Structure formats: C-alpha cells, structure tokens
Amino acid sequence: MQYGPRPASGCRTCTRHYQRRFAMSERSQQLGAESSDFTGRELDSSRAGSGFPIIVSQDISKLLGFYRDVMGGRIVYQFPDEDPAFLTLRIGSATLGIGYHPDPPRGPSQMSLWFYVADLDATLDLVRNAGIVVLEQPEVQAWGERMARVMDPTGIEVILGEDEVTSASNAARRTASDQSAVGGSSLDVVDQDDSEAPPLARAV
C-alpha cells in the first residue's frame, strides 16, 4: 500500500496521485500472482526479514492520540517532516505504521492488535480518560494471562494483556495496598477515639 500527500499539504492533485500509485501497486500484485515463474523455491530465497502492521485513517491525529499518548508509542520515522502522511512508532518491542488514506477501508475489522502492558488496570485508566471504548473488562483467561479488549479510534480491536508473572505480581501488590489501607483506617479510628478523651488525658 502506498501513501500520497495529505490534503493539508496544499497538493491539489494528492488524491489522484494516491489513486494512481495505489492502482500501480495493485496491478503489480496481480502480475506477480499470474506469473508462472513464481515458485515456492524463489519465495524461499527471498523470505521477509521483518514486518509490521500499518493502520490507515483520514485523521492521523486521532491514531496518535491513542497509540502515542495512551500506549506510550515513540515516533521513530515520519514523512514528510512537516504535516506527515506516514509515521512509524515503536511501542515497547513492537513497530506500528500509521498512514494517511483519503478513503480508508470501512466495515468490520479482520485484524486485532495485542500489546503486553506492565499494569493492565493503570493502562485501562488511561484508556478511559482518553475516551477510548472498552469492549471487555479485565479477566484472567484459561491460559493464565489477564487481558482486556478496547477499540482504537478507527474501530480496530486492541487487546491489552498481562502475562502470568506480571499479573500475579500486580495482584499481590494490590492486595498489600488494600491491607495497608485497612490498617491505616484502624489507626485513624484509634486517633479519633483519643481525640475525644479529656484534655488532661491527651496531655498525658
């Protein structure tokens, strides 16, 4: 998939430019599929070394509001430098592309993105504060990991997960915090009772 200039860049022919480049890309794929010389052996000699998903939208800023500001992504590439039509983000060890599309595909998504997080509850607080839709609340799955599902600004399902070790550690931390809170409230009651004693008793 190719990306042309965004309308905000002032290019009056940007849509035609995008459509022409996209059509050329589609035709190249068709020719490759129709070629009788395309064999499995040739494919083995040119295996892909790496890859990453690309999400397209008419409004890149909404995607950045989620994947950069909520998920902690870091922009490592953008083109052009001013008013970019394509950006690459690093989110932990993952790479995600975000591109402008004048008429993005619509309909049910056939893709989900999964991100492991250090604290699922804290991440979901950020998600809710950003106005992101939470599709499924956190729950421990049959394989032991705790996960929740949210929807990004373009309607793509994003799964947020804690691995078993992280989930157990966070659960223990929450339990300790709850117990500490209960202990603190008991001390408050003692102090309150003491404050009701006669002035002489408090001085002693």
XYZ file of N, CA and C in Angstrom:
612
model
N 0.852 -1.187 0.000
C 0.000 0.000 0.000
C 0.884 1.232 0.000
N 0.556 2.209 -0.843
C 1.346 3.412 -0.955
C 0.579 4.585 -0.364
N 1.318 5.608 0.019
C 0.685 6.760 0.634
C 1.064 8.028 -0.102
N 0.067 8.817 -0.456
C 0.300 10.085 -1.130
C 0.258 11.222 -0.135
N 0.496 12.460 -0.596
C 0.470 13.618 0.298
C -0.910 13.808 0.908
N -0.945 14.384 2.075
C -2.210 14.687 2.724
C -2.773 15.981 2.161
N -4.094 16.151 2.175
C -4.698 17.369 1.642
C -4.171 18.628 2.299
N -3.852 18.557 3.586
C -3.402 19.748 4.299
C -2.077 20.276 3.775
N -1.350 19.459 3.002
C -0.062 19.889 2.480
C -0.216 20.874 1.338
N -1.430 21.047 0.823
C -1.663 22.011 -0.234
C -1.538 21.434 -1.624
N -1.389 20.119 -1.746
C -1.257 19.488 -3.058
C -2.647 19.236 -3.634
N -3.004 19.935 -4.695
C -4.346 19.816 -5.258
C -4.543 18.491 -5.976
N -3.458 17.831 -6.355
C -3.575 16.571 -7.090
C -3.294 15.378 -6.208
N -3.317 15.556 -4.884
C -2.895 14.488 -3.978
C -3.762 13.247 -4.118
N -5.083 13.425 -4.256
C -5.964 12.263 -4.345
C -5.688 11.458 -5.602
N -5.537 12.149 -6.746
C -5.232 11.442 -7.991
C -3.866 10.769 -7.901
N -2.920 11.453 -7.260
C -1.579 10.891 -7.093
C -1.646 9.600 -6.282
N -2.409 9.630 -5.185
C -2.562 8.446 -4.344
C -3.215 7.313 -5.116
N -4.312 7.625 -5.824
C -5.043 6.592 -6.540
C -4.178 5.950 -7.622
N -3.374 6.763 -8.308
C -2.515 6.237 -9.359
C -1.464 5.293 -8.778
N -0.843 5.689 -7.676
C 0.184 4.856 -7.057
C -0.420 3.583 -6.499
N -1.608 3.698 -5.907
C -2.264 2.521 -5.354
C -2.639 1.549 -6.459
N -3.142 2.065 -7.597
C -3.517 1.209 -8.722
C -2.296 0.486 -9.280
N -1.159 1.173 -9.356
C 0.068 0.543 -9.843
C 0.489 -0.588 -8.918
N 0.351 -0.353 -7.613
C 0.708 -1.390 -6.651
C -0.189 -2.609 -6.801
N -1.505 -2.376 -6.966
C -2.447 -3.477 -7.133
C -2.128 -4.277 -8.394
N -1.799 -3.578 -9.482
C -1.500 -4.258 -10.739
C -0.227 -5.090 -10.616
N 0.758 -4.576 -9.891
C 1.993 -5.327 -9.692
C 1.724 -6.622 -8.950
N 0.829 -6.575 -7.968
C 0.494 -7.785 -7.226
C -0.211 -8.792 -8.123
N -1.082 -8.307 -9.001
C -1.789 -9.201 -9.910
C -0.820 -9.881 -10.872
N 0.118 -9.106 -11.393
C 1.096 -9.677 -12.321
C 1.949 -10.728 -11.624
N 2.293 -10.456 -10.367
C 3.100 -11.424 -9.635
C 2.343 -12.712 -9.402
N 1.050 -12.604 -9.101
C 0.241 -13.794 -8.850
C 0.014 -14.593 -10.126
N -0.035 -13.888 -11.295
C -0.318 -14.560 -12.547
C 0.931 -15.191 -13.172
N 2.100 -14.796 -12.694
C 3.335 -15.279 -13.300
C 3.553 -16.756 -12.988
N 3.800 -17.544 -14.042
C 4.029 -18.979 -13.855
C 5.426 -19.257 -13.337
N 6.309 -18.230 -13.360
C 7.675 -18.413 -12.886
C 7.792 -18.232 -11.376
N 6.699 -17.802 -10.742
C 6.735 -17.552 -9.307
C 6.574 -18.879 -8.577
N 7.656 -19.420 -8.069
C 7.637 -20.733 -7.427
C 7.965 -20.611 -5.949
N 7.663 -21.671 -5.235
C 7.983 -21.698 -3.820
C 9.474 -21.582 -3.574
N 10.265 -22.128 -4.493
C 11.710 -22.074 -4.325
C 12.206 -20.631 -4.368
N 11.659 -19.846 -5.286
C 12.045 -18.451 -5.375
C 11.626 -17.691 -4.119
N 10.476 -18.052 -3.580
C 9.995 -17.400 -2.371
C 10.928 -17.683 -1.205
N 11.424 -18.928 -1.117
C 12.326 -19.288 -0.033
C 13.615 -18.487 -0.083
N 14.066 -18.112 -1.272
C 15.331 -17.402 -1.412
C 15.197 -15.924 -1.078
N 13.989 -15.454 -0.877
C 13.794 -14.031 -0.578
C 12.761 -13.853 0.529
N 12.908 -14.637 1.590
C 11.974 -14.536 2.709
C 12.072 -13.152 3.349
N 10.955 -12.671 3.836
C 10.948 -11.371 4.502
C 11.710 -11.446 5.817
N 12.496 -10.419 6.091
C 13.254 -10.399 7.330
C 12.448 -9.859 8.502
N 11.557 -8.931 8.243
C 10.733 -8.360 9.303
C 9.498 -7.720 8.690
N 8.541 -7.432 9.513
C 7.317 -6.802 9.032
C 6.620 -6.086 10.167
N 5.630 -5.268 9.821
C 4.869 -4.575 10.843
C 3.528 -4.156 10.264
N 2.499 -4.055 11.102
C 1.175 -3.649 10.617
C 1.116 -2.149 10.374
N 0.254 -1.748 9.449
C 0.013 -0.337 9.159
C -1.484 -0.074 9.277
N -1.847 0.940 10.026
C -3.236 1.362 10.160
C -3.405 2.675 9.408
N -4.453 2.766 8.595
C -4.669 3.979 7.805
C -5.928 4.699 8.275
N -5.909 6.010 8.129
C -7.036 6.822 8.577
C -6.996 8.177 7.883
N -8.157 8.821 7.801
C -8.213 10.192 7.310
C -7.718 11.175 8.363
N -7.672 10.750 9.603
C -7.262 11.620 10.706
C -6.158 10.941 11.510
N -4.913 11.213 11.142
C -3.772 10.596 11.823
C -3.706 11.030 13.289
N -4.130 12.255 13.572
C -4.015 12.774 14.935
C -4.794 11.927 15.940
N -5.939 11.371 15.527
C -6.712 10.518 16.430
C -5.944 9.243 16.761
N -5.277 8.666 15.758
C -4.483 7.463 16.000
C -3.306 7.774 16.913
N -2.661 8.923 16.705
C -1.553 9.308 17.572
C -2.043 9.530 19.000
N -3.256 10.045 19.143
C -3.804 10.262 20.473
C -3.921 8.980 21.271
N -4.084 7.857 20.579
C -4.176 6.567 21.270
C -2.823 5.872 21.338
N -2.207 5.622 20.174
C -1.000 4.791 20.143
C 0.237 5.505 20.688
N 0.277 6.828 20.606
C 1.406 7.562 21.181
C 1.106 8.011 22.604
N -0.015 8.712 22.784
C -0.282 9.346 24.070
C -0.776 8.376 25.134
N -1.572 7.372 24.744
C -2.090 6.405 25.718
C -1.170 5.197 25.842
N -0.766 4.623 24.696
C 0.039 3.406 24.710
C 1.536 3.666 24.866
N 1.947 4.923 24.822
C 3.356 5.247 25.051
C 4.247 5.053 23.845
N 3.688 5.074 22.641
C 4.488 4.908 21.432
C 5.429 6.080 21.204
N 6.551 5.786 20.551
C 7.557 6.810 20.246
C 7.741 6.887 18.735
N 7.585 8.076 18.173
C 7.739 8.253 16.728
C 9.212 8.111 16.358
N 9.518 7.150 15.487
C 10.898 6.925 15.063
C 11.109 7.297 13.597
N 10.023 7.531 12.876
C 10.143 7.929 11.470
C 8.866 8.631 11.052
N 9.014 9.665 10.228
C 7.841 10.302 9.646
C 8.216 10.924 8.307
N 7.240 10.929 7.385
C 7.470 11.502 6.066
C 6.172 12.104 5.541
N 6.270 13.336 5.033
C 7.421 14.242 5.125
C 7.566 14.791 6.541
N 8.592 15.616 6.758
C 8.840 16.138 8.099
C 7.701 17.030 8.579
N 7.159 17.843 7.669
C 6.042 18.714 8.006
C 4.731 18.081 7.547
N 3.747 18.067 8.417
C 2.435 17.507 8.087
C 2.571 16.103 7.495
N 3.136 15.148 8.259
C 3.459 13.818 7.720
C 2.245 13.029 7.251
N 2.459 12.270 6.191
C 1.432 11.364 5.673
C 1.658 9.943 6.162
N 2.844 9.688 6.744
C 3.144 8.353 7.267
C 4.091 8.485 8.446
N 3.828 7.693 9.487
C 4.685 7.669 10.667
C 4.908 6.233 11.108
N 6.058 5.990 11.702
C 6.352 4.699 12.317
C 6.559 4.921 13.807
N 5.887 4.115 14.614
C 6.012 4.216 16.063
C 6.621 2.939 16.622
N 7.420 3.101 17.681
C 7.896 1.969 18.459
C 7.103 1.950 19.756
N 6.413 0.835 19.987
C 5.629 0.660 21.203
C 6.195 -0.558 21.913
N 7.034 -0.324 22.908
C 7.758 -1.437 23.512
C 8.691 -2.043 22.484
N 8.540 -3.341 22.225
C 9.359 -4.013 21.213
C 8.633 -4.110 19.876
N 7.427 -3.544 19.792
C 6.626 -3.636 18.567
C 6.814 -2.402 17.690
N 6.594 -2.582 16.389
C 6.631 -1.484 15.430
C 5.262 -1.364 14.778
N 4.754 -0.151 14.692
C 3.436 0.095 14.112
C 3.511 1.275 13.158
N 2.952 1.099 11.960
C 2.885 2.180 10.995
C 1.517 2.842 11.020
N 1.496 4.155 10.864
C 0.255 4.926 10.777
C 0.323 5.772 9.517
N -0.661 5.618 8.643
C -0.620 6.337 7.380
C -1.918 7.040 7.054
N -1.794 8.119 6.290
C -2.978 8.832 5.829
C -3.577 8.110 4.631
N -4.895 8.016 4.621
C -5.619 7.417 3.493
C -6.821 8.314 3.218
N -6.988 8.789 1.977
C -8.108 9.686 1.683
C -9.466 9.017 1.813
N -9.521 7.719 1.648
C -10.780 6.976 1.746
C -10.486 5.604 2.337
N -10.252 5.537 3.653
C -9.843 4.272 4.277
C -10.911 3.200 4.163
N -10.499 1.928 4.151
C -11.462 0.819 4.088
C -12.435 0.885 5.258
N -13.659 0.505 5.004
C -14.670 0.529 6.057
C -15.276 -0.865 6.227
N -15.947 -1.066 7.352
C -16.549 -2.358 7.607
C -15.861 -3.056 8.760
N -16.340 -4.249 9.141
C -15.757 -4.987 10.259
C -14.268 -5.247 10.053
N -13.508 -5.055 11.106
C -12.070 -5.305 11.028
C -11.786 -6.800 11.107
N -10.829 -7.247 10.317
C -10.398 -8.643 10.363
C -9.074 -8.769 11.107
N -8.680 -7.740 11.832
C -7.390 -7.738 12.498
C -7.541 -7.258 13.929
N -6.735 -7.833 14.813
C -6.633 -7.358 16.187
C -5.164 -7.108 16.493
N -4.891 -6.153 17.353
C -3.532 -5.883 17.813
C -3.441 -6.261 19.283
N -2.318 -6.894 19.659
C -2.113 -7.303 21.052
C -0.899 -6.569 21.584
N -1.042 -5.985 22.779
C 0.076 -5.341 23.460
C 0.133 -5.843 24.895
N 1.312 -6.307 25.324
C 1.521 -6.611 26.733
C 1.805 -5.299 27.466
N 1.225 -5.131 28.632
C 1.427 -3.918 29.419
C 1.919 -4.293 30.811
N 2.575 -3.325 31.470
C 3.137 -3.585 32.792
C 2.071 -3.581 33.875
N 1.011 -2.812 33.679
C -0.071 -2.725 34.666
C -1.372 -2.520 33.901
N -2.150 -3.572 33.772
C -3.366 -3.518 32.962
C -4.375 -2.511 33.509
N -4.552 -2.490 34.824
C -5.530 -1.575 35.413
C -5.131 -0.119 35.195
N -3.842 0.176 35.363
C -3.369 1.546 35.158
C -3.518 1.958 33.699
N -3.234 1.028 32.787
C -3.383 1.324 31.361
C -4.837 1.583 31.006
N -5.738 0.795 31.575
C -7.162 0.995 31.301
C -7.666 2.329 31.852
N -7.072 2.797 32.948
C -7.428 4.126 33.449
C -7.085 5.188 32.410
N -5.902 5.063 31.790
C -5.501 5.995 30.735
C -6.447 5.899 29.543
N -6.809 4.663 29.201
C -7.712 4.433 28.069
C -9.054 5.131 28.304
N -9.622 4.932 29.481
C -10.928 5.537 29.785
C -10.836 7.064 29.817
N -9.756 7.581 30.392
C -9.591 9.035 30.460
C -9.459 9.651 29.072
N -8.951 8.861 28.116
C -8.803 9.345 26.743
C -10.085 9.184 25.934
N -11.118 8.620 26.546
C -12.386 8.444 25.851
C -12.414 7.257 24.914
N -11.466 6.324 25.086
C -11.406 5.130 24.244
C -12.435 4.108 24.742
N -13.093 3.435 23.816
C -14.125 2.455 24.163
C -13.487 1.178 24.715
N -13.937 0.731 25.880
C -13.506 -0.544 26.458
C -14.537 -1.597 26.077
N -14.107 -2.583 25.301
C -15.017 -3.619 24.821
C -15.212 -4.735 25.840
N -14.165 -5.039 26.584
C -14.229 -6.153 27.539
C -13.349 -5.832 28.732
N -13.898 -5.946 29.929
C -13.165 -5.643 31.148
C -12.102 -6.720 31.418
N -11.106 -6.411 32.249
C -10.026 -7.367 32.523
C -10.545 -8.684 33.090
N -9.985 -9.769 32.599
C -10.373 -11.095 33.079
C -9.212 -12.056 32.850
N -8.999 -12.941 33.810
C -7.958 -13.960 33.670
C -8.447 -15.027 32.693
N -7.624 -15.316 31.693
C -8.002 -16.267 30.661
C -7.609 -17.694 31.045
N -8.093 -18.656 30.280
C -7.850 -20.070 30.578
C -6.366 -20.405 30.579
N -5.572 -19.687 29.784
C -4.131 -19.975 29.701
C -3.325 -19.213 30.755
N -4.027 -18.460 31.625
C -3.364 -17.845 32.767
C -3.088 -16.363 32.659
N -3.189 -15.789 31.485
C -2.915 -14.370 31.323
C -4.189 -13.549 31.529
N -4.004 -12.348 32.014
C -5.128 -11.438 32.243
C -5.188 -10.452 31.082
N -6.369 -10.231 30.522
C -6.466 -9.372 29.349
C -7.779 -8.600 29.327
N -7.761 -7.512 28.563
C -8.958 -6.712 28.309
C -8.935 -6.310 26.842
N -10.089 -5.940 26.315
C -10.176 -5.535 24.914
C -10.713 -4.107 24.826
N -10.064 -3.291 23.972
C -10.521 -1.926 23.737
C -10.601 -1.694 22.229
N -11.174 -0.562 21.837
C -11.303 -0.246 20.414
C -10.561 1.053 20.117
N -9.650 1.015 19.141
C -8.907 2.225 18.803
C -9.810 3.187 18.020
N -9.347 4.420 17.737
C -10.214 5.408 17.083
C -10.714 5.018 15.698
N -10.089 4.031 15.049
C -10.551 3.608 13.721
C -11.425 2.367 13.779
N -11.687 1.844 14.989
C -12.539 0.673 15.133
C -11.799 -0.640 15.210
N -10.467 -0.610 15.248
C -9.682 -1.841 15.350
C -9.643 -2.307 16.802
N -9.824 -3.607 16.990
C -9.758 -4.181 18.331
C -8.305 -4.240 18.797
N -8.065 -3.714 19.994
C -6.738 -3.759 20.601
C -6.854 -4.544 21.900
N -6.058 -5.602 22.015
C -6.073 -6.444 23.212
C -4.906 -6.041 24.101
N -5.192 -5.745 25.349
C -4.175 -5.386 26.331
C -4.036 -6.548 27.304
N -2.817 -7.040 27.477
C -2.631 -8.224 28.301
C -1.502 -8.105 29.305
N -1.646 -8.819 30.403
C -0.585 -9.016 31.384
C -0.193 -10.487 31.338
N 1.104 -10.778 31.289
C 1.497 -12.181 31.340
C 1.278 -12.705 32.759
N 1.438 -14.008 32.941
C 1.105 -14.632 34.227
C 1.927 -14.065 35.374
N 3.229 -13.869 35.146
C 4.103 -13.366 36.210
C 3.717 -11.939 36.583
N 3.527 -11.096 35.570
C 3.149 -9.702 35.819
C 1.795 -9.616 36.501
N 0.853 -10.432 36.044
C -0.489 -10.419 36.620
C -0.459 -10.812 38.091
N 0.307 -11.868 38.423
C 0.411 -12.317 39.809
C 1.073 -11.252 40.680
N 2.115 -10.610 40.143
C 2.823 -9.570 40.888
C 1.915 -8.375 41.160
N 1.159 -7.960 40.150
C 0.246 -6.830 40.328
C -0.875 -7.161 41.304
N -1.365 -8.417 41.253
C -2.419 -8.838 42.177
C -1.914 -8.796 43.617
N -0.674 -9.273 43.827
C -0.087 -9.254 45.167
C 0.101 -7.818 45.649
N 0.523 -6.942 44.749
C 0.715 -5.536 45.113
C -0.614 -4.876 45.483
N -1.668 -5.185 44.719
C -2.977 -4.611 45.033
C -3.493 -5.120 46.378
N -3.263 -6.419 46.656
C -3.702 -6.992 47.932
C -2.985 -6.324 49.094
N -1.667 -6.141 48.949
C -0.889 -5.490 50.001
C -1.350 -4.051 50.204
N -1.670 -3.379 49.114
C -2.144 -1.997 49.198
C -3.490 -1.924 49.909
N -4.373 -2.884 49.607
C -5.687 -2.922 50.260
C -5.542 -3.176 51.758
N -4.644 -4.106 52.121
C -4.433 -4.420 53.532
C -3.850 -3.220 54.270
N -2.961 -2.508 53.596
C -2.367 -1.319 54.196
C -3.416 -0.244 54.420
N -4.335 -0.127 53.457
C -5.406 0.862 53.590
C -6.312 0.529 54.765
N -6.599 -0.763 54.941
C -7.432 -1.200 56.062
C -6.731 -0.915 57.381
N -5.432 -1.191 57.442
C -4.669 -0.917 58.654
C -4.638 0.559 58.977
N -4.513 1.384 57.938
C -4.484 2.830 58.150
C -5.790 3.352 58.698
N -6.905 2.784 58.234
C -8.208 3.240 58.721
C -8.401 2.864 60.181
N -7.804 1.715 60.623
C -7.906 1.313 62.024
C -7.180 2.311 62.912
N -5.988 2.763 62.459
C -5.234 3.741 63.223
C -5.997 5.054 63.319
N -6.680 5.406 62.242
C -7.452 6.641 62.247
C -8.549 6.587 63.311
N -9.158 5.394 63.458
C -10.211 5.241 64.463
C -9.640 5.422 65.851
N -8.445 4.847 66.117
C -7.802 4.987 67.417
C -7.516 6.445 67.710
N -6.969 7.164 66.708
C -6.663 8.579 66.899
C -7.924 9.377 67.182
N -9.019 8.992 66.491
C -10.275 9.701 66.679
C -10.800 9.491 68.098
N -10.684 8.248 68.604
C -11.130 7.958 69.963
C -10.300 8.750 70.962
N -8.992 8.843 70.706
C -8.095 9.547 71.601
C -8.431 11.035 71.635
N -8.871 11.553 70.488
C -9.179 12.985 70.430
C -10.409 13.322 71.260
N -11.231 12.303 71.558
C -12.434 12.540 72.335
C -12.164 12.471 73.853
N -10.932 12.090 74.222
C -10.597 11.996 75.646
C -10.484 13.398 76.251
N -10.579 13.496 77.587
C -10.436 14.801 78.250
C -9.075 15.406 77.949
N -8.940 16.736 77.964
C -7.667 17.396 77.654
C -6.520 16.889 78.499
N -6.733 16.630 79.799
C -5.664 16.168 80.668
C -5.150 14.820 80.218
N -6.056 13.913 79.844
C -5.663 12.584 79.389
C -4.857 12.679 78.096
N -5.232 13.594 77.200
C -4.491 13.732 75.945
C -3.093 14.251 76.221
N -2.972 15.134 77.199
C -1.659 15.684 77.500
C -0.756 14.611 78.060
N -1.305 13.743 78.911
C -0.524 12.654 79.483
C -0.133 11.684 78.408
